[in-house]
Coordinates of N, CA and C in Angstrom, one line a residue:
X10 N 41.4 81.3 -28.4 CA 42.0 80.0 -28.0 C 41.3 78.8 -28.6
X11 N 42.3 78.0 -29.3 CA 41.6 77.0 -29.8 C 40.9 76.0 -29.1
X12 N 39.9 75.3 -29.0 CA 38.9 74.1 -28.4 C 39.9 72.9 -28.6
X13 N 39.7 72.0 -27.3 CA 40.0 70.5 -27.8 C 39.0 70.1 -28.4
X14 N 39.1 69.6 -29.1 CA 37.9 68.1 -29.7 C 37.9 67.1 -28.9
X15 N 36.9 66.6 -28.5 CA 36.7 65.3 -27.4 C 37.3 64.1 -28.6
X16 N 37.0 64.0 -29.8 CA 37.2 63.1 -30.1 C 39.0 63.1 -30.7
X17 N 39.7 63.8 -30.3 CA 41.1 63.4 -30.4 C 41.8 62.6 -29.8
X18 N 43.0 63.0 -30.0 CA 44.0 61.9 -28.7 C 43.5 62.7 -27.2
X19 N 43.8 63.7 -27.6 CA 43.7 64.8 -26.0 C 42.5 64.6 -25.0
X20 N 41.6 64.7 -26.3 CA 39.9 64.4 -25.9 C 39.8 62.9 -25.4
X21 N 40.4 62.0 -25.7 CA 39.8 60.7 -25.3 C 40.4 60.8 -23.7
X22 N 41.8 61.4 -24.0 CA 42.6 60.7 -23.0 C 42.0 61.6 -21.4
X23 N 41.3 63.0 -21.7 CA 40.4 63.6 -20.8 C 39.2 63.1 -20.9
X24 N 38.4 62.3 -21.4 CA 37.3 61.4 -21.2 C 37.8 60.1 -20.2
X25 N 38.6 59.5 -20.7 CA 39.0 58.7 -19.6 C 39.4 59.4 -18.5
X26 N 40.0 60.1 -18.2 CA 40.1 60.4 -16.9 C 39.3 60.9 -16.2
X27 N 38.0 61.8 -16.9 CA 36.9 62.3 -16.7 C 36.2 61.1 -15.8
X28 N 35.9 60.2 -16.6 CA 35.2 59.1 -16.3 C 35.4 58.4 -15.1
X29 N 36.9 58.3 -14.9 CA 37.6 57.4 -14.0 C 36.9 58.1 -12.7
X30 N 37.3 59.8 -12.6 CA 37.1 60.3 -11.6 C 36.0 60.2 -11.4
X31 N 34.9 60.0 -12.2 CA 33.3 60.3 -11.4 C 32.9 58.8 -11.0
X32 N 33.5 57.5 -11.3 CA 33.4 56.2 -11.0 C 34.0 56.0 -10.0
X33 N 35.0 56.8 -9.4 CA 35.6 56.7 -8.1 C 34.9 57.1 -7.1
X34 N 34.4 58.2 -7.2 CA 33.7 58.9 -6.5 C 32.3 58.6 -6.5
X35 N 31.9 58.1 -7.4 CA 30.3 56.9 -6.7 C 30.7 55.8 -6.0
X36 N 32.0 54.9 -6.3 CA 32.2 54.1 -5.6 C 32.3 54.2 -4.2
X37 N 33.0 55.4 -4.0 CA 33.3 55.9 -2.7 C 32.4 56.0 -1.7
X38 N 30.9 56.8 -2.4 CA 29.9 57.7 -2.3 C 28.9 56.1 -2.0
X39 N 29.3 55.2 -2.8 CA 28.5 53.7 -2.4 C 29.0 53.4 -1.2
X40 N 30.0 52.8 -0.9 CA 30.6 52.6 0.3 C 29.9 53.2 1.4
X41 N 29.7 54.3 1.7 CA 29.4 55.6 2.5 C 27.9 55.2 2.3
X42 N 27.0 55.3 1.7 CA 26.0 54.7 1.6 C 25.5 53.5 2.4
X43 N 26.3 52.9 2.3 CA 26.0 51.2 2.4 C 26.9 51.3 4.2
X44 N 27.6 52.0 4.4 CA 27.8 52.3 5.8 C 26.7 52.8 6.6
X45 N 26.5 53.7 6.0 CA 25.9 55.0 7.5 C 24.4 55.0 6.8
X46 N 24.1 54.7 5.1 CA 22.5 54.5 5.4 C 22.7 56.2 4.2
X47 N 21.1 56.4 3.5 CA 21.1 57.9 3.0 C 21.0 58.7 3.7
X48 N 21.8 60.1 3.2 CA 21.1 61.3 3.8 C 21.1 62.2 2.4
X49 N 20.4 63.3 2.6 CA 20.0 63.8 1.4 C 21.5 64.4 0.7
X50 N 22.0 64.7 1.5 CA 23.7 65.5 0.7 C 24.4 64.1 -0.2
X51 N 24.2 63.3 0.6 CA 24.9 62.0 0.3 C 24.3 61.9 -1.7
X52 N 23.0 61.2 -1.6 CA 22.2 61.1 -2.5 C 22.3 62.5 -3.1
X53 N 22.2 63.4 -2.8 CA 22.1 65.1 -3.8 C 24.0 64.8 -4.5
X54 N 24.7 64.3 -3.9 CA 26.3 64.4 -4.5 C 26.0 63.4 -5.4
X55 N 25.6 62.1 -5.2 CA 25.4 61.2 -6.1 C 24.6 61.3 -7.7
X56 N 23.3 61.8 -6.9 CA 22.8 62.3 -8.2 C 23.6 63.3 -9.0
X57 N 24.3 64.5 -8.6 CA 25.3 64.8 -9.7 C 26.1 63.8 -10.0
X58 N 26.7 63.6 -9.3 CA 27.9 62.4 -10.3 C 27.7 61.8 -11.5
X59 N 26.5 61.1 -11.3 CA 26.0 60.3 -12.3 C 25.5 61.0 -13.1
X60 N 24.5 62.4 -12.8 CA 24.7 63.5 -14.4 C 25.7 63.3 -14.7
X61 N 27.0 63.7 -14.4 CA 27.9 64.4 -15.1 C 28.5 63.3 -16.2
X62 N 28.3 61.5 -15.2 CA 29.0 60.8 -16.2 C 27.9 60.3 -17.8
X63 N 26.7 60.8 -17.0 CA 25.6 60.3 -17.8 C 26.2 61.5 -19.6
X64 N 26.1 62.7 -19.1 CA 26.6 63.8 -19.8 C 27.9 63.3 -20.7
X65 N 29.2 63.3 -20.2 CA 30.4 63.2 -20.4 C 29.7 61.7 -21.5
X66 N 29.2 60.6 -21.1 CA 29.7 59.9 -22.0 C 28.9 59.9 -23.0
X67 N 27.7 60.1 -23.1 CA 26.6 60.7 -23.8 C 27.2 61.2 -25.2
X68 N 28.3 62.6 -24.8 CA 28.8 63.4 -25.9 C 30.0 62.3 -26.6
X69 N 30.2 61.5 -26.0 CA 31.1 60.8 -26.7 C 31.1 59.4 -27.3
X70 N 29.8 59.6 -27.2 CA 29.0 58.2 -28.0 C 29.0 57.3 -27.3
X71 N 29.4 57.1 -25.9 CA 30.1 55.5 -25.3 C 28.3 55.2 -24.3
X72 N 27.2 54.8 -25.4 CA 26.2 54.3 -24.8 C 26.0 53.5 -24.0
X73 N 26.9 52.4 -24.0 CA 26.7 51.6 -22.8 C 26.9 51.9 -21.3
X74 N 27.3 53.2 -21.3 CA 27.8 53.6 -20.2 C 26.9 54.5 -19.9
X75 N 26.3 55.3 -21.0 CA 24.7 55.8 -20.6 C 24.0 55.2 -19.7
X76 N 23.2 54.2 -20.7 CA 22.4 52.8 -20.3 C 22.5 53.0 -18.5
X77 N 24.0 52.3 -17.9 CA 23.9 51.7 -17.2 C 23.8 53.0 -15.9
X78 N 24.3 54.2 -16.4 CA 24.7 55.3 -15.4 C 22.8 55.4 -15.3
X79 N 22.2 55.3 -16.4 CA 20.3 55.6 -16.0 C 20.0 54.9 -15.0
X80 N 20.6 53.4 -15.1 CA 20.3 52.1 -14.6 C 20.1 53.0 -12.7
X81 N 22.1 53.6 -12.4 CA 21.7 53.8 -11.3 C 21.0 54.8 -11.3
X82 N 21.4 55.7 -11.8 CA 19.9 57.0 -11.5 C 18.6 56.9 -10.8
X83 N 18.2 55.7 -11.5 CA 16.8 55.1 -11.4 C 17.1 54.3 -9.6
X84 N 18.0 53.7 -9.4 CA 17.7 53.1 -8.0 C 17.8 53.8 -6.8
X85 N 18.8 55.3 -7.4 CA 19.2 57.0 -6.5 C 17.5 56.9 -5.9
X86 N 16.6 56.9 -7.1 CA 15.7 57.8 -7.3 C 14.6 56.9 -6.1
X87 N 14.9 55.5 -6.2 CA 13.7 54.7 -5.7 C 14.2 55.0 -4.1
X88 N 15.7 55.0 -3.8 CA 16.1 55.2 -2.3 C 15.8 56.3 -1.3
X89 N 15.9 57.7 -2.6 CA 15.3 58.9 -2.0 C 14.1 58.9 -1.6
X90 N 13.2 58.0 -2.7 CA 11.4 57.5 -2.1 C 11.3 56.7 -0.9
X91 N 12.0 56.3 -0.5 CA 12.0 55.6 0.6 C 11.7 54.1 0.1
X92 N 11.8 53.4 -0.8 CA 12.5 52.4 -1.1 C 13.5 51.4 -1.2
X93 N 13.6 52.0 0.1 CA 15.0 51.3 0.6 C 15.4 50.5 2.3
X94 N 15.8 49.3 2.4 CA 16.2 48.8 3.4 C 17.8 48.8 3.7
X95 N 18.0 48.6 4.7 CA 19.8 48.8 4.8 C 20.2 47.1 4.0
X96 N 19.5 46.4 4.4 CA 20.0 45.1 3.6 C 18.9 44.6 2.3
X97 N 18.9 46.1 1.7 CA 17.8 45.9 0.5 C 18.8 45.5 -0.6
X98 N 18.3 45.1 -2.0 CA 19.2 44.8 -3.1 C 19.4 46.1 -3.9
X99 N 18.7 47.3 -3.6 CA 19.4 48.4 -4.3 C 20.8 48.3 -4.2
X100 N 21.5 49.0 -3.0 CA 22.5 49.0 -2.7 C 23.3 47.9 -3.4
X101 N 23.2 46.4 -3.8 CA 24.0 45.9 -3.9 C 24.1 46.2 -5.8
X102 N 23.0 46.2 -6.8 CA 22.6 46.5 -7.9 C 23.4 47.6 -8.3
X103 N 23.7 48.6 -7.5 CA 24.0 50.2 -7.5 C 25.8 49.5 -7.6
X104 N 26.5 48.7 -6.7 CA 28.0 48.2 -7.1 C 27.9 47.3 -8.3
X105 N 26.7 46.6 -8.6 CA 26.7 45.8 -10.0 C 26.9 46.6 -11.3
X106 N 26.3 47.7 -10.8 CA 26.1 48.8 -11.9 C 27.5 49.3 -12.1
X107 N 27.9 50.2 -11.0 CA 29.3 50.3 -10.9 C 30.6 49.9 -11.5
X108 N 30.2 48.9 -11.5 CA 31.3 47.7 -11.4 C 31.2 47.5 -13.6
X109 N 29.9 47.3 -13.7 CA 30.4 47.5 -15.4 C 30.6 48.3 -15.9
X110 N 30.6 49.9 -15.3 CA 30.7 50.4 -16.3 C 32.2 50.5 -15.7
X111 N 32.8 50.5 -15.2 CA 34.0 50.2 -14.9 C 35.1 49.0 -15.6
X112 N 34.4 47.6 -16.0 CA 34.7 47.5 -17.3 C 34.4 47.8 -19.2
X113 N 33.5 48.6 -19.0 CA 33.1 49.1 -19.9 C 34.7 50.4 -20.1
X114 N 34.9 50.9 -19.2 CA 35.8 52.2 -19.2 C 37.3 51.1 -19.7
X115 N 37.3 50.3 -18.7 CA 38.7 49.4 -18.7 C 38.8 49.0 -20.2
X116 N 38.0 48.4 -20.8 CA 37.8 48.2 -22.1 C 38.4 49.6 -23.7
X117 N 37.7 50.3 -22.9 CA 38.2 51.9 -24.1 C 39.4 51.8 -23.4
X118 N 40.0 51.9 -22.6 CA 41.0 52.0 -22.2 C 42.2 51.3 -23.0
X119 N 42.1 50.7 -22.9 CA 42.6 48.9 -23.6 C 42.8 49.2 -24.9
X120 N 41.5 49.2 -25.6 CA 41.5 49.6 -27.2 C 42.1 50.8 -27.0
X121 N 42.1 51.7 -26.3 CA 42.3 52.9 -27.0 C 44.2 52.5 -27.2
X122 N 44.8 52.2 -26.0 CA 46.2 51.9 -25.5 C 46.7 51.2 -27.2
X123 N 45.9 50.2 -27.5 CA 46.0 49.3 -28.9 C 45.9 49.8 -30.1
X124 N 45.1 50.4 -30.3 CA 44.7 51.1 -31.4 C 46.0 52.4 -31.7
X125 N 45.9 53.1 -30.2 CA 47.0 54.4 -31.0 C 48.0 53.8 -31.1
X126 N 48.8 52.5 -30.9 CA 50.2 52.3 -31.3 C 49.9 52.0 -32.9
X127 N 48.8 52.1 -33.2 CA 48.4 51.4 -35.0 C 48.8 53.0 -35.4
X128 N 48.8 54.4 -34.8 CA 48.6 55.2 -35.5 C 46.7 55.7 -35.4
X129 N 46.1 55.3 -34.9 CA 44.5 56.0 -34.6 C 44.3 56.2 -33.2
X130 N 43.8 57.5 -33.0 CA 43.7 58.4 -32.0 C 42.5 58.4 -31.6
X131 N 41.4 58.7 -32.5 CA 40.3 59.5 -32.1 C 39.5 58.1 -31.5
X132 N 38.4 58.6 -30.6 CA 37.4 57.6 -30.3 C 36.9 56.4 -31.0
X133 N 36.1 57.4 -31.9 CA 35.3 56.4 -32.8 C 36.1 55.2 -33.5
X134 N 37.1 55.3 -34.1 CA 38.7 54.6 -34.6 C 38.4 53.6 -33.6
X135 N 38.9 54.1 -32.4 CA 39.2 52.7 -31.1 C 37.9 52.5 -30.6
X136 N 37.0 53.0 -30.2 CA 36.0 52.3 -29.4 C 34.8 51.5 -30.4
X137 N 34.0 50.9 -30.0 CA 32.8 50.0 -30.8 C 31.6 50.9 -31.2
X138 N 31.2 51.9 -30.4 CA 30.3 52.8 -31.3 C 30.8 53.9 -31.4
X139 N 30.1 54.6 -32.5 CA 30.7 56.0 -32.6 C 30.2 57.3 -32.2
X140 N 31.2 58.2 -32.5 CA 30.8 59.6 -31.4 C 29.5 60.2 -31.9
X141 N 29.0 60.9 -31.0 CA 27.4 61.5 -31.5 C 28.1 63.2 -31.8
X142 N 27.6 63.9 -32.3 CA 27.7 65.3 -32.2 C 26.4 65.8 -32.1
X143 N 26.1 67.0 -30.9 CA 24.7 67.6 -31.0 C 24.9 68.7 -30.6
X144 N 24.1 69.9 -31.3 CA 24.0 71.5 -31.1 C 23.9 71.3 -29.6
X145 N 24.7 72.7 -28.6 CA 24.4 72.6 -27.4 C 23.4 72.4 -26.8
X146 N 22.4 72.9 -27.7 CA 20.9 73.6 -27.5 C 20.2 72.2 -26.8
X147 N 20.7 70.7 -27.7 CA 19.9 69.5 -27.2 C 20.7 68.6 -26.2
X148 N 21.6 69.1 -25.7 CA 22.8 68.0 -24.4 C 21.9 68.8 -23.3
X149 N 21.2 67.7 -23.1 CA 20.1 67.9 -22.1 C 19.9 66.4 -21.8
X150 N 19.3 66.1 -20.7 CA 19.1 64.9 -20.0 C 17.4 64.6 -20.8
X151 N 17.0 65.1 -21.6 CA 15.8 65.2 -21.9 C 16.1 64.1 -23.4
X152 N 17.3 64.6 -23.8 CA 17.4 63.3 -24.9 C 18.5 62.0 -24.4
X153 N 19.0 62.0 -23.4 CA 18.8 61.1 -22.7 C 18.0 60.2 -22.7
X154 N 16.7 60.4 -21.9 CA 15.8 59.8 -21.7 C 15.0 59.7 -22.8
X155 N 14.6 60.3 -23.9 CA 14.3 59.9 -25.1 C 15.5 58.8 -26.2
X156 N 16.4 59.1 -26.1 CA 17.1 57.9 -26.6 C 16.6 56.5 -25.7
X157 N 16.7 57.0 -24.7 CA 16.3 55.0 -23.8 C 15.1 54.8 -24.1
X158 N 14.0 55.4 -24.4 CA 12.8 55.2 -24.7 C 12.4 55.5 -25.7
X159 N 13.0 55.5 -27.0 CA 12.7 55.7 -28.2 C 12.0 54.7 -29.1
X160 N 12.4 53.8 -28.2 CA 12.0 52.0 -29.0 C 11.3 51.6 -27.9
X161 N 11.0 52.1 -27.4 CA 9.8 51.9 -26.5 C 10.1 51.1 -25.0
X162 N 11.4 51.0 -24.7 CA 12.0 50.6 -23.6 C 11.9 51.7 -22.0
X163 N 11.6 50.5 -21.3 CA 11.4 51.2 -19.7 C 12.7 50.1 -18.9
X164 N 13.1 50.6 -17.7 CA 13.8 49.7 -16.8 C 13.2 49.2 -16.3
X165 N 13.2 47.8 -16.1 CA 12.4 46.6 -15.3 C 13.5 46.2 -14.4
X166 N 12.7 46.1 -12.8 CA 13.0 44.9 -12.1 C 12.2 44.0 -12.6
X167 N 13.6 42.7 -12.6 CA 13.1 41.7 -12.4 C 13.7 40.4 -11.4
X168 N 12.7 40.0 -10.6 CA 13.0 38.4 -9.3 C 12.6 37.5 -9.7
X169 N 13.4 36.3 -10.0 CA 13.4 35.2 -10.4 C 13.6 34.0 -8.9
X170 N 12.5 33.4 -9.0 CA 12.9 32.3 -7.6 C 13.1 30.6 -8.5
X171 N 14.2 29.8 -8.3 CA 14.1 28.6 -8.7 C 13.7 27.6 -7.7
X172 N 12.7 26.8 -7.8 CA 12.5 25.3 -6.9 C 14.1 25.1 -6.3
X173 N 14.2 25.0 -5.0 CA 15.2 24.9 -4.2 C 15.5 23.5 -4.4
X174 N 14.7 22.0 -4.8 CA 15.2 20.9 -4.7 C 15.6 21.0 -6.3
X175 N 15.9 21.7 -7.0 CA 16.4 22.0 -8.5 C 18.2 21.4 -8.6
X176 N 18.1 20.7 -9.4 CA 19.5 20.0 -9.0 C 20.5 21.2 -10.1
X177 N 20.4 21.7 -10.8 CA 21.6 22.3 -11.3 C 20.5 23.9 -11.5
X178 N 20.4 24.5 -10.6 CA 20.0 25.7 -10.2 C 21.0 27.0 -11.3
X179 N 22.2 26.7 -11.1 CA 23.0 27.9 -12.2 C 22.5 27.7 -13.6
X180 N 22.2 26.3 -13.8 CA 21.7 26.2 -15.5 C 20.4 26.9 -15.9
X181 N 19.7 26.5 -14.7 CA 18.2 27.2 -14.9 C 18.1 29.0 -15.0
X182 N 18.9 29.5 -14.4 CA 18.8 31.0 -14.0 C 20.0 31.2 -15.5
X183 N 20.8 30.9 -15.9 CA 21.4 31.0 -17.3 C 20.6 31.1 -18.4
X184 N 19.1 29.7 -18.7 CA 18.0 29.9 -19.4 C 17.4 30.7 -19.1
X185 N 17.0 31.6 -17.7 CA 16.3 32.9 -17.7 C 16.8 34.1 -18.2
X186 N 18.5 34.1 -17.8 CA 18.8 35.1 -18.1 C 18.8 35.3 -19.6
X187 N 19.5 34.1 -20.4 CA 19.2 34.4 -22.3 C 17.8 34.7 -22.1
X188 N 16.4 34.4 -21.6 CA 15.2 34.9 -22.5 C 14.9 35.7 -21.9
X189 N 16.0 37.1 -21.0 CA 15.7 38.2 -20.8 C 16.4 39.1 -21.7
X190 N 17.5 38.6 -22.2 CA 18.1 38.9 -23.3 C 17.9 38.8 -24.6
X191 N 17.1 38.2 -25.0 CA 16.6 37.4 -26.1 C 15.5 38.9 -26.4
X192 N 14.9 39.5 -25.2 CA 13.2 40.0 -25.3 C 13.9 41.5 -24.3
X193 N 15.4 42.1 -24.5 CA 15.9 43.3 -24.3 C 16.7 43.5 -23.7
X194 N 17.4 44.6 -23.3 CA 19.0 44.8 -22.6 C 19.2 44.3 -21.4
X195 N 19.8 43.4 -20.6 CA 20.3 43.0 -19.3 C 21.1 44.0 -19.5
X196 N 20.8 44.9 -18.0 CA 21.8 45.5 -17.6 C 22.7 45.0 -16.4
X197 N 22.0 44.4 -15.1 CA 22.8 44.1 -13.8 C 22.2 43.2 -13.6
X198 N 23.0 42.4 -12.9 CA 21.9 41.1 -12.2 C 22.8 40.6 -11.5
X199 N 22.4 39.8 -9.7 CA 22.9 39.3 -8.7 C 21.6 37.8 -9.4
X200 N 22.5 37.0 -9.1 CA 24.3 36.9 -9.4 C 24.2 37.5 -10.9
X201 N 26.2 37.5 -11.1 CA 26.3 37.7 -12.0 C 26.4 36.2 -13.3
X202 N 26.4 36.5 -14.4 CA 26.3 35.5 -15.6 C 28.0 34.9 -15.3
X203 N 29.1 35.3 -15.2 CA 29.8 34.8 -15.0 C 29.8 34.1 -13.9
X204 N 29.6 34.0 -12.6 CA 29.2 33.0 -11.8 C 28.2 32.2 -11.5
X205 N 27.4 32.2 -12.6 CA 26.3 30.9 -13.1 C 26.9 30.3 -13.7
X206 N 27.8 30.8 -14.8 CA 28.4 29.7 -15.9 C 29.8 29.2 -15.3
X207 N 30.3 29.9 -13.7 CA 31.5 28.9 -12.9 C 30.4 27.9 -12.4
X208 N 29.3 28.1 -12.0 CA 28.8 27.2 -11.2 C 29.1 27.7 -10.0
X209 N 29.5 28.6 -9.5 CA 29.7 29.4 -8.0 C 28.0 29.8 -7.2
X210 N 27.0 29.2 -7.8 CA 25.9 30.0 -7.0 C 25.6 28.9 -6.5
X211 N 24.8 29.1 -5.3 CA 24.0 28.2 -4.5 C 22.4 28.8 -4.2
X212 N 22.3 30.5 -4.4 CA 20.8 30.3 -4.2 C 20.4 30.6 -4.7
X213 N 19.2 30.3 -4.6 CA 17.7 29.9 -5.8 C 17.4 31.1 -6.4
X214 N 17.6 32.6 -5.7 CA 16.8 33.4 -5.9 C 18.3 34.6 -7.2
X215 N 17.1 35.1 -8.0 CA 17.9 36.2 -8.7 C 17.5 37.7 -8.6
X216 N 17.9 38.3 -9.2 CA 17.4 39.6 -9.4 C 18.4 40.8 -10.5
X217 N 17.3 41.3 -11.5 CA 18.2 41.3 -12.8 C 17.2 42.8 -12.5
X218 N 18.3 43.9 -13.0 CA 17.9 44.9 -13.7 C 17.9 44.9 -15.6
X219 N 16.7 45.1 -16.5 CA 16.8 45.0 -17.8 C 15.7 46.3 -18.4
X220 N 16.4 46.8 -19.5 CA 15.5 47.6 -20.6 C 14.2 46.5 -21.2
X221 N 13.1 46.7 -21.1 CA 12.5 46.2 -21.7 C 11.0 46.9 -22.8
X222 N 10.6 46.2 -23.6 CA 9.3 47.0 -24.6 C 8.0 46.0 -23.5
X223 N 7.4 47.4 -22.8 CA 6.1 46.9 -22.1 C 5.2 45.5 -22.2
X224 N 5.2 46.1 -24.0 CA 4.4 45.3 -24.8 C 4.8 43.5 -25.1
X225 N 6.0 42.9 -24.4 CA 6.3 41.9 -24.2 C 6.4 41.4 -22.8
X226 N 6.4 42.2 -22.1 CA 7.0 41.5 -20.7 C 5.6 40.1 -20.7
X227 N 4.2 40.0 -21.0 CA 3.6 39.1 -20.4 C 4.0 37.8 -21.6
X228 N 4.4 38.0 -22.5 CA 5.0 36.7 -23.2 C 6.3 36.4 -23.0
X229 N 7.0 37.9 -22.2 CA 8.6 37.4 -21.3 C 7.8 36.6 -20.4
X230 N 7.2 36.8 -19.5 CA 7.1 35.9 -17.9 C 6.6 34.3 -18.5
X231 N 5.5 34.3 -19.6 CA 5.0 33.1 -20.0 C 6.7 32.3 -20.5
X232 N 7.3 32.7 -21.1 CA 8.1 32.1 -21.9 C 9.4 32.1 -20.2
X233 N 9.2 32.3 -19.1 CA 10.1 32.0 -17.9 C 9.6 31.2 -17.0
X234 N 7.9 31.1 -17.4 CA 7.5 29.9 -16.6 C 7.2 28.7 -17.4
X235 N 8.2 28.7 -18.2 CA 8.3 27.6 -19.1 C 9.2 26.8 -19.1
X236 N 10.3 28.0 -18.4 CA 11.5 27.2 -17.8 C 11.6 26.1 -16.6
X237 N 11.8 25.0 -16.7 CA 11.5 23.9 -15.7 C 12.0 24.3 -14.6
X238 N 11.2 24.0 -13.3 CA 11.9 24.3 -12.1 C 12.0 26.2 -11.9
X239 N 11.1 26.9 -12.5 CA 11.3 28.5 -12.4 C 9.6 28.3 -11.2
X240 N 9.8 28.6 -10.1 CA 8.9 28.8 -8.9 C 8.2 30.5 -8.9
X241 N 8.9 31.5 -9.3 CA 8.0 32.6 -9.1 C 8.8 33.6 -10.0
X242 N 8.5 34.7 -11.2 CA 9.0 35.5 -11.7 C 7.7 36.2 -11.7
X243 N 8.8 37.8 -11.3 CA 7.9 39.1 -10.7 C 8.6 40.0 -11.4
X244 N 8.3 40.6 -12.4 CA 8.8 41.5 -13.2 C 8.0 43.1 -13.0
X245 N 8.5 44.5 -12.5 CA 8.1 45.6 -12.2 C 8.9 46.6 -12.6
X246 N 8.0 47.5 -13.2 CA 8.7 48.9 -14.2 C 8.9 49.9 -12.9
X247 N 10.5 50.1 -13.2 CA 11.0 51.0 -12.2 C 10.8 52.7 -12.7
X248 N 10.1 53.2 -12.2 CA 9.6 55.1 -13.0 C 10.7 55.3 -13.2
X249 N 11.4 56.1 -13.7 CA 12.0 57.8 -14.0 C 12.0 58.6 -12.8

C-alpha cells in the first residue's frame, strides 16, 4: 500500500485537520480547566494533546507552532507542580497560547487555499518555512527540545509593572515589549500587542512569556529599566 506524503495536497489537507482537531480539544480541555480547577486525567489528556500537536507539526516544519505548543507544555508542567491559583495567569497564558497557534493554523490555511489555485500543493510551496524530514529513529521530543535550546534559549517569564500615574501606559509596555523582542522570541503576553497599539489597556501591569539566551537577560532588565516610568521587571526561567 502506498504511503501519503505529508507534504502533498493529501498530506497538508490531513495536517490541517490534524491540527484543528487537537486545538479544539485543548481548547475545550482549557475551558474545563479553568471551570472545575486540575485533576490529574484532565492535565494527563492535555499533556497528550499537546505531544501529539508538538509531533504533527514538528514533521511538517511549521515551527512556530512548535515554539508555542512547548510554550504550553511548560505551564501544564508548572500547574501539575502546584503552581497554580484558580485566578493565577497560567490559565489565562495557556488561551494566549492557544489562541496563536490558532492563527498560525488559520494562516496555512489561507495560503494554502491561495496557493493551490496557483497550481502548488505541497507545504513548503505555501507555507513560510519548510518541511524538515528525519529518520524515525530521531521524531522524538528529545529533538524537540534540543532545537529550542540549540542557540541557547530557555522560556522566560516575564512581569512588567508601569508607574500607575504614567500618562500613556500602552506606549510604555509597547517599548518593553520591542526590547523583549529585540533580545529573543515573544511568544504570549497579557495584554496582547494588538491592544497596546488600539490603546485598549488600562492596567499597569504585564506579563509576557519569551525564549530567551540566559546570557542576556541582565542587560534585557537594565535596558527595561531604562524605559521611563517601568516601576518593577521580574524576569524567571520556567524549567522543562
Amino acid at each position: 500500500m502506498a504511503t501519503v506524503g505529508m507534504n502533498t495536497e493529501v498530506g497538508v489537507e490531513l495536517f490541517l485537520a490534524e491540527c484543528d482537531r487537537h486545538l479544539t480539544l485543548l481548547e475545550a480541555s482549557g475551558l474545563q480547566l479553568q471551570r472545575e480547577g486540575p485533576s490529574d486525567r484532565l492535565l494527563d489528556d492535555m499533556f497528550l494533546i499537546v505531544s501529539n500537536l508538538i509531533n504533527v507539526s514538528f514533521r511538517m516544519g511549521i515551527i512556530p507552532i512548535v515554539y508555542l505548543a512547548y510554550g504550553a507544555k511548560v505551564i501544564l508542567k508548572r500547574i501539575c507542580s502546584g503552581h497554580f491559583e484558580q485566578d493565577d495567569y497560567e490559565i489565562h497564558m495557556l488561551f494566549v497560547l492557544f489562541d496563536r497557534m490558532r492563527q498560525h493554523l488559520d494562516l496555512i490555511q489561507m495560503n494554502y487555499i491561495e496557493n493551490r489555485s496557483e497550481g502548488r500543493h505541497s507545504l513548503s510551496e505555501c507555507i513560510y518555512t519548510p518541511s524538515l524530514h528525519l529518520n524515525e529513529h530521531y521524531k522524538n521530543e528529545y529533538i524537540f527540545y534540543k532545537m529550542i535550546i540549540e542557540d541557547n534559549k530557555s522560556l522566560y517569564r516575564v512581569y512588567i509593572r508601569i508607574r500607575n500615574d504614567c500618562i500613556r501606559i500602552p506606549t510604555k509596555m509597547l517599548a518593553v515589549y520591542q526590547a523583549i523582542k529585540e533580545s529573543g522570541e515573544l511568544v504570549a503576553s497579557l495584554p496582547e500587542e494588538t491592544e497596546l497599539w488600539r490603546e485598549r489597556v488600562n492596567q499597569s501591569e504585564a506579563r509576557i512569556l519569551a525564549y530567551l539566551d540566559p546570557l542576556i537577560i541582565n542587560d534585557l532588565i537594565e535596558t527595561i529599566f531604562h524605559i521611563r516610568d517601568v516601576e518593577v521587571c521580574d524576569i524567571v526561567k520556567l524549567a522543562f
